[in-house]
Amino acid sequence: MHDICNYDAYFVQKCDAAGVLGLLPEQKLTAVIRMLVYGSFADQVDEIARMGKSTMLEALKAEARGFPGMIGSIDCVHWQWKNCPTAWQRDYGNRKGQKSIILEAVAGFDTWVWHDFFGVAGSQNDLNVLGQSPVFSDVLRGRGPNITYQVNNIVYQTGYYLADGIYPRWTTFVKSIPNPRS
């Protein structure tokens, strides 16, 4: 936490005009990480972080560029296909019995979607989509974006994507810890 406070003064705990201590750096960073990793809205995190929506969004903006080497967040979403042709319904039916088409998207810190891969049958999962994705076919051939950054005095040459637990243990994916022990 000390490093983050040294990196960005926004996260340092300060007193307000009445001399009352403000939010802890841990509160601000917890809110930011929950919003980025889980894709939560500010008003979904306010009870956990015990801070208002506007303060949370301010913290997010302060930290948005603070993840060195992060290319973006990746995930897939099923779009329901109500008028799926009868002949295709078996292939496009997902595990819930709904007919759908999958969209894979990568969004940057500014919420700009800079990659999408659309049209995979709804019966597939994120790993199957990943295997067909043109972005990651380049990564597997060693032709990903060249991003140089440093963490704990170690220089890295490969950027990474924030992803959920289903994605493989590749160096290009950083996943949340589902059951942290500390």
PDB file of C-alpha atoms in Angstrom:
ATOM      1  CA  MET A   1       0.000   0.000   0.000  1.00  0.00           C
ATOM      2  CA  HIS A   2       2.940   2.271   0.721  1.00  0.00           C
ATOM      3  CA  ASP A   3       4.072   2.017  -2.919  1.00  0.00           C
ATOM      4  CA  ILE A   4       0.663   3.057  -4.229  1.00  0.00           C
ATOM      5  CA  CYS A   5       0.558   6.055  -1.887  1.00  0.00           C
ATOM      6  CA  ASN A   6       4.036   7.056  -3.103  1.00  0.00           C
ATOM      7  CA  TYR A   7       2.966   6.579  -6.714  1.00  0.00           C
ATOM      8  CA  ASP A   8      -0.254   8.585  -6.463  1.00  0.00           C
ATOM      9  CA  ALA A   9      -0.981  11.099  -3.687  1.00  0.00           C
ATOM     10  CA  TYR A  10      -4.716  10.595  -4.244  1.00  0.00           C
ATOM     11  CA  PHE A  11      -4.553   7.352  -2.257  1.00  0.00           C
ATOM     12  CA  VAL A  12      -2.899   8.907   0.825  1.00  0.00           C
ATOM     13  CA  GLN A  13      -5.298   9.248   3.777  1.00  0.00           C
ATOM     14  CA  LYS A  14      -5.931  12.938   4.440  1.00  0.00           C
ATOM     15  CA  CYS A  15      -7.889  15.055   6.923  1.00  0.00           C
ATOM     16  CA  ASP A  16     -10.874  17.095   5.789  1.00  0.00           C
ATOM     17  CA  ALA A  17     -11.554  20.745   6.734  1.00  0.00           C
ATOM     18  CA  ALA A  18     -12.947  19.648  10.117  1.00  0.00           C
ATOM     19  CA  GLY A  19      -9.825  17.614  10.902  1.00  0.00           C
ATOM     20  CA  VAL A  20     -11.590  14.270  10.421  1.00  0.00           C
ATOM     21  CA  LEU A  21      -9.537  11.540   8.763  1.00  0.00           C
ATOM     22  CA  GLY A  22     -10.764  10.581   5.313  1.00  0.00           C
ATOM     23  CA  LEU A  23     -10.895   7.214   3.591  1.00  0.00           C
ATOM     24  CA  LEU A  24      -8.108   4.686   4.005  1.00  0.00           C
ATOM     25  CA  PRO A  25      -5.949   3.885   0.968  1.00  0.00           C
ATOM     26  CA  GLU A  26      -7.122   0.262   1.302  1.00  0.00           C
ATOM     27  CA  GLN A  27     -10.763   1.340   0.955  1.00  0.00           C
ATOM     28  CA  LYS A  28     -10.088   3.297  -2.213  1.00  0.00           C
ATOM     29  CA  LEU A  29      -7.988   0.572  -3.801  1.00  0.00           C
ATOM     30  CA  THR A  30     -10.437  -2.209  -2.843  1.00  0.00           C
ATOM     31  CA  ALA A  31     -13.238  -0.323  -4.577  1.00  0.00           C
ATOM     32  CA  VAL A  32     -11.135   0.202  -7.710  1.00  0.00           C
ATOM     33  CA  ILE A  33     -10.027  -3.423  -7.915  1.00  0.00           C
ATOM     34  CA  ARG A  34     -13.564  -4.761  -7.408  1.00  0.00           C
ATOM     35  CA  MET A  35     -14.896  -2.512 -10.173  1.00  0.00           C
ATOM     36  CA  LEU A  36     -12.133  -3.471 -12.606  1.00  0.00           C
ATOM     37  CA  VAL A  37     -11.888  -7.202 -11.888  1.00  0.00           C
ATOM     38  CA  TYR A  38     -15.583  -7.991 -11.474  1.00  0.00           C
ATOM     39  CA  GLY A  39     -16.927  -5.329 -13.824  1.00  0.00           C
ATOM     40  CA  SER A  40     -19.022  -3.947 -10.985  1.00  0.00           C
ATOM     41  CA  PHE A  41     -20.732  -0.578 -11.062  1.00  0.00           C
ATOM     42  CA  ALA A  42     -19.776   1.960  -8.405  1.00  0.00           C
ATOM     43  CA  ASP A  43     -23.131   1.657  -6.659  1.00  0.00           C
ATOM     44  CA  GLN A  44     -22.675  -2.133  -6.396  1.00  0.00           C
ATOM     45  CA  VAL A  45     -19.429  -1.727  -4.460  1.00  0.00           C
ATOM     46  CA  ASP A  46     -20.406   1.169  -2.169  1.00  0.00           C
ATOM     47  CA  GLU A  47     -21.543  -1.050   0.726  1.00  0.00           C
ATOM     48  CA  ILE A  48     -18.309  -3.047   0.728  1.00  0.00           C
ATOM     49  CA  ALA A  49     -15.971  -0.068   0.435  1.00  0.00           C
ATOM     50  CA  ARG A  50     -18.162   2.249   2.542  1.00  0.00           C
ATOM     51  CA  MET A  51     -17.707   5.184   0.221  1.00  0.00           C
ATOM     52  CA  GLY A  52     -20.009   7.144  -2.052  1.00  0.00           C
ATOM     53  CA  LYS A  53     -20.425   6.550  -5.773  1.00  0.00           C
ATOM     54  CA  SER A  54     -18.776   9.829  -6.818  1.00  0.00           C
ATOM     55  CA  THR A  55     -15.771   9.162  -4.555  1.00  0.00           C
ATOM     56  CA  MET A  56     -15.475   5.640  -5.928  1.00  0.00           C
ATOM     57  CA  LEU A  57     -15.483   6.860  -9.520  1.00  0.00           C
ATOM     58  CA  GLU A  58     -12.884   9.464  -8.586  1.00  0.00           C
ATOM     59  CA  ALA A  59     -10.692   6.686  -7.137  1.00  0.00           C
ATOM     60  CA  LEU A  60     -11.183   4.624 -10.291  1.00  0.00           C
ATOM     61  CA  LYS A  61     -10.041   7.519 -12.472  1.00  0.00           C
ATOM     62  CA  ALA A  62      -7.007   8.075 -10.233  1.00  0.00           C
ATOM     63  CA  GLU A  63      -5.959   4.420 -10.518  1.00  0.00           C
ATOM     64  CA  ALA A  64      -7.145   3.668 -14.056  1.00  0.00           C
ATOM     65  CA  ARG A  65      -3.656   4.066 -15.473  1.00  0.00           C
ATOM     66  CA  GLY A  66      -2.019   2.436 -12.484  1.00  0.00           C
ATOM     67  CA  PHE A  67      -1.920  -1.140 -13.798  1.00  0.00           C
ATOM     68  CA  PRO A  68       1.300  -1.170 -15.806  1.00  0.00           C
ATOM     69  CA  GLY A  69       1.247  -3.557 -18.740  1.00  0.00           C
ATOM     70  CA  MET A  70      -2.509  -4.177 -18.706  1.00  0.00           C
ATOM     71  CA  ILE A  71      -3.826  -4.379 -22.253  1.00  0.00           C
ATOM     72  CA  GLY A  72      -7.479  -4.643 -21.255  1.00  0.00           C
ATOM     73  CA  SER A  73     -10.193  -6.825 -19.766  1.00  0.00           C
ATOM     74  CA  ILE A  74     -11.513  -9.795 -21.730  1.00  0.00           C
ATOM     75  CA  ASP A  75     -14.750 -11.703 -21.405  1.00  0.00           C
ATOM     76  CA  CYS A  76     -17.515 -13.320 -23.417  1.00  0.00           C
ATOM     77  CA  VAL A  77     -21.244 -12.669 -23.353  1.00  0.00           C
ATOM     78  CA  HIS A  78     -24.138 -14.671 -24.794  1.00  0.00           C
ATOM     79  CA  TRP A  79     -26.645 -12.695 -26.866  1.00  0.00           C
ATOM     80  CA  GLN A  80     -30.016 -14.391 -27.066  1.00  0.00           C
ATOM     81  CA  TRP A  81     -31.125 -15.256 -30.619  1.00  0.00           C
ATOM     82  CA  LYS A  82     -34.921 -15.431 -30.624  1.00  0.00           C
ATOM     83  CA  ASN A  83     -35.287 -16.173 -34.359  1.00  0.00           C
ATOM     84  CA  CYS A  84     -32.582 -18.815 -34.661  1.00  0.00           C
ATOM     85  CA  PRO A  85     -33.293 -21.021 -37.716  1.00  0.00           C
ATOM     86  CA  THR A  86     -34.634 -24.443 -36.747  1.00  0.00           C
ATOM     87  CA  ALA A  87     -31.759 -26.256 -38.472  1.00  0.00           C
ATOM     88  CA  TRP A  88     -29.195 -24.359 -36.347  1.00  0.00           C
ATOM     89  CA  GLN A  89     -30.918 -24.551 -32.954  1.00  0.00           C
ATOM     90  CA  ARG A  90     -28.908 -27.521 -31.714  1.00  0.00           C
ATOM     91  CA  ASP A  91     -25.572 -25.803 -32.377  1.00  0.00           C
ATOM     92  CA  TYR A  92     -26.631 -22.427 -31.036  1.00  0.00           C
ATOM     93  CA  GLY A  93     -28.360 -23.678 -27.871  1.00  0.00           C
ATOM     94  CA  ASN A  94     -26.476 -22.856 -24.680  1.00  0.00           C
ATOM     95  CA  ARG A  95     -26.489 -24.781 -21.389  1.00  0.00           C
ATOM     96  CA  LYS A  96     -29.683 -23.015 -20.312  1.00  0.00           C
ATOM     97  CA  GLY A  97     -31.531 -24.153 -23.432  1.00  0.00           C
ATOM     98  CA  GLN A  98     -31.564 -20.659 -24.931  1.00  0.00           C
ATOM     99  CA  LYS A  99     -30.362 -20.033 -28.458  1.00  0.00           C
ATOM    100  CA  SER A 100     -27.519 -17.542 -28.465  1.00  0.00           C
ATOM    101  CA  ILE A 101     -24.508 -16.122 -30.250  1.00  0.00           C
ATOM    102  CA  ILE A 102     -21.329 -15.349 -28.309  1.00  0.00           C
ATOM    103  CA  LEU A 103     -19.495 -12.031 -28.343  1.00  0.00           C
ATOM    104  CA  GLU A 104     -15.901 -11.932 -27.096  1.00  0.00           C
ATOM    105  CA  ALA A 105     -14.722  -8.424 -26.284  1.00  0.00           C
ATOM    106  CA  VAL A 106     -11.604  -6.734 -24.950  1.00  0.00           C
ATOM    107  CA  ALA A 107     -12.067  -3.322 -23.366  1.00  0.00           C
ATOM    108  CA  GLY A 108      -9.350  -0.929 -22.241  1.00  0.00           C
ATOM    109  CA  PHE A 109      -9.209   1.059 -19.008  1.00  0.00           C
ATOM    110  CA  ASP A 110     -11.215   3.819 -20.677  1.00  0.00           C
ATOM    111  CA  THR A 111     -14.033   1.320 -21.463  1.00  0.00           C
ATOM    112  CA  TRP A 112     -13.272   1.577 -25.190  1.00  0.00           C
ATOM    113  CA  VAL A 113     -13.876  -1.811 -26.846  1.00  0.00           C
ATOM    114  CA  TRP A 114     -10.926  -2.332 -29.163  1.00  0.00           C
ATOM    115  CA  HIS A 115     -11.453  -5.993 -30.048  1.00  0.00           C
ATOM    116  CA  ASP A 116     -14.568  -8.009 -30.668  1.00  0.00           C
ATOM    117  CA  PHE A 117     -15.109 -11.465 -32.055  1.00  0.00           C
ATOM    118  CA  PHE A 118     -18.750 -12.191 -32.752  1.00  0.00           C
ATOM    119  CA  GLY A 119     -20.788 -15.082 -34.080  1.00  0.00           C
ATOM    120  CA  VAL A 120     -19.542 -18.185 -32.270  1.00  0.00           C
ATOM    121  CA  ALA A 121     -22.352 -20.650 -31.531  1.00  0.00           C
ATOM    122  CA  GLY A 122     -23.944 -20.360 -28.088  1.00  0.00           C
ATOM    123  CA  SER A 123     -23.157 -23.999 -27.289  1.00  0.00           C
ATOM    124  CA  GLN A 124     -19.473 -23.050 -26.913  1.00  0.00           C
ATOM    125  CA  ASN A 125     -17.786 -21.746 -23.746  1.00  0.00           C
ATOM    126  CA  ASP A 126     -15.167 -19.015 -23.268  1.00  0.00           C
ATOM    127  CA  LEU A 127     -12.293 -21.452 -23.870  1.00  0.00           C
ATOM    128  CA  ASN A 128     -13.725 -22.593 -27.199  1.00  0.00           C
ATOM    129  CA  VAL A 129     -14.173 -18.967 -28.249  1.00  0.00           C
ATOM    130  CA  LEU A 130     -10.608 -18.210 -27.162  1.00  0.00           C
ATOM    131  CA  GLY A 131      -9.341 -21.038 -29.373  1.00  0.00           C
ATOM    132  CA  GLN A 132     -10.977 -19.401 -32.405  1.00  0.00           C
ATOM    133  CA  SER A 133     -10.179 -15.776 -31.518  1.00  0.00           C
ATOM    134  CA  PRO A 134      -7.959 -13.934 -34.019  1.00  0.00           C
ATOM    135  CA  VAL A 135      -6.354 -11.856 -31.240  1.00  0.00           C
ATOM    136  CA  PHE A 136      -5.046 -14.868 -29.393  1.00  0.00           C
ATOM    137  CA  SER A 137      -3.948 -16.769 -32.476  1.00  0.00           C
ATOM    138  CA  ASP A 138      -1.353 -13.994 -32.812  1.00  0.00           C
ATOM    139  CA  VAL A 139      -0.446 -14.225 -29.111  1.00  0.00           C
ATOM    140  CA  LEU A 140       0.086 -17.996 -29.415  1.00  0.00           C
ATOM    141  CA  ARG A 141       2.459 -17.375 -32.332  1.00  0.00           C
ATOM    142  CA  GLY A 142       4.428 -14.924 -30.190  1.00  0.00           C
ATOM    143  CA  ARG A 143       3.168 -11.864 -32.065  1.00  0.00           C
ATOM    144  CA  GLY A 144       1.290 -10.091 -29.298  1.00  0.00           C
ATOM    145  CA  PRO A 145       1.661  -6.411 -28.560  1.00  0.00           C
ATOM    146  CA  ASN A 146       5.139  -5.509 -27.306  1.00  0.00           C
ATOM    147  CA  ILE A 147       4.613  -3.697 -24.019  1.00  0.00           C
ATOM    148  CA  THR A 148       7.527  -2.992 -21.705  1.00  0.00           C
ATOM    149  CA  TYR A 149       6.809  -2.301 -18.045  1.00  0.00           C
ATOM    150  CA  GLN A 150       8.410  -2.846 -14.657  1.00  0.00           C
ATOM    151  CA  VAL A 151       7.004  -4.303 -11.424  1.00  0.00           C
ATOM    152  CA  ASN A 152       9.150  -4.858  -8.310  1.00  0.00           C
ATOM    153  CA  ASN A 153      12.287  -4.044 -10.328  1.00  0.00           C
ATOM    154  CA  ILE A 154      11.549  -6.825 -12.831  1.00  0.00           C
ATOM    155  CA  VAL A 155      11.127  -5.788 -16.477  1.00  0.00           C
ATOM    156  CA  TYR A 156       8.372  -7.534 -18.442  1.00  0.00           C
ATOM    157  CA  GLN A 157       7.954  -7.489 -22.233  1.00  0.00           C
ATOM    158  CA  THR A 158       4.456  -8.949 -22.556  1.00  0.00           C
ATOM    159  CA  GLY A 159       1.223  -7.191 -21.662  1.00  0.00           C
ATOM    160  CA  TYR A 160      -1.624  -8.968 -19.941  1.00  0.00           C
ATOM    161  CA  TYR A 161      -5.420  -9.105 -19.911  1.00  0.00           C
ATOM    162  CA  LEU A 162      -7.665  -9.178 -16.855  1.00  0.00           C
ATOM    163  CA  ALA A 163      -9.784 -12.323 -17.133  1.00  0.00           C
ATOM    164  CA  ASP A 164     -12.121 -14.487 -15.093  1.00  0.00           C
ATOM    165  CA  GLY A 165     -11.402 -17.960 -13.745  1.00  0.00           C
ATOM    166  CA  ILE A 166     -12.261 -20.027 -16.842  1.00  0.00           C
ATOM    167  CA  TYR A 167      -9.351 -18.685 -18.882  1.00  0.00           C
ATOM    168  CA  PRO A 168      -6.177 -20.821 -19.029  1.00  0.00           C
ATOM    169  CA  ARG A 169      -3.059 -20.186 -16.938  1.00  0.00           C
ATOM    170  CA  TRP A 170      -1.205 -18.289 -19.640  1.00  0.00           C
ATOM    171  CA  THR A 171       1.182 -15.461 -18.811  1.00  0.00           C
ATOM    172  CA  THR A 172      -1.024 -13.148 -20.851  1.00  0.00           C
ATOM    173  CA  PHE A 173      -3.967 -13.557 -18.411  1.00  0.00           C
ATOM    174  CA  VAL A 174      -4.192 -12.193 -14.878  1.00  0.00           C
ATOM    175  CA  LYS A 175      -7.114 -13.653 -12.969  1.00  0.00           C
ATOM    176  CA  SER A 176      -8.716 -12.807  -9.663  1.00  0.00           C
ATOM    177  CA  ILE A 177      -8.062 -15.002  -6.648  1.00  0.00           C
ATOM    178  CA  PRO A 178     -11.420 -16.700  -5.940  1.00  0.00           C
ATOM    179  CA  ASN A 179     -10.744 -17.593  -2.281  1.00  0.00           C
ATOM    180  CA  PRO A 180      -7.888 -15.427  -0.951  1.00  0.00           C
ATOM    181  CA  ARG A 181      -6.341 -16.681   2.275  1.00  0.00           C
ATOM    182  CA  SER A 182      -4.888 -13.389   3.496  1.00  0.00           C
TER     183      SER A 182
END
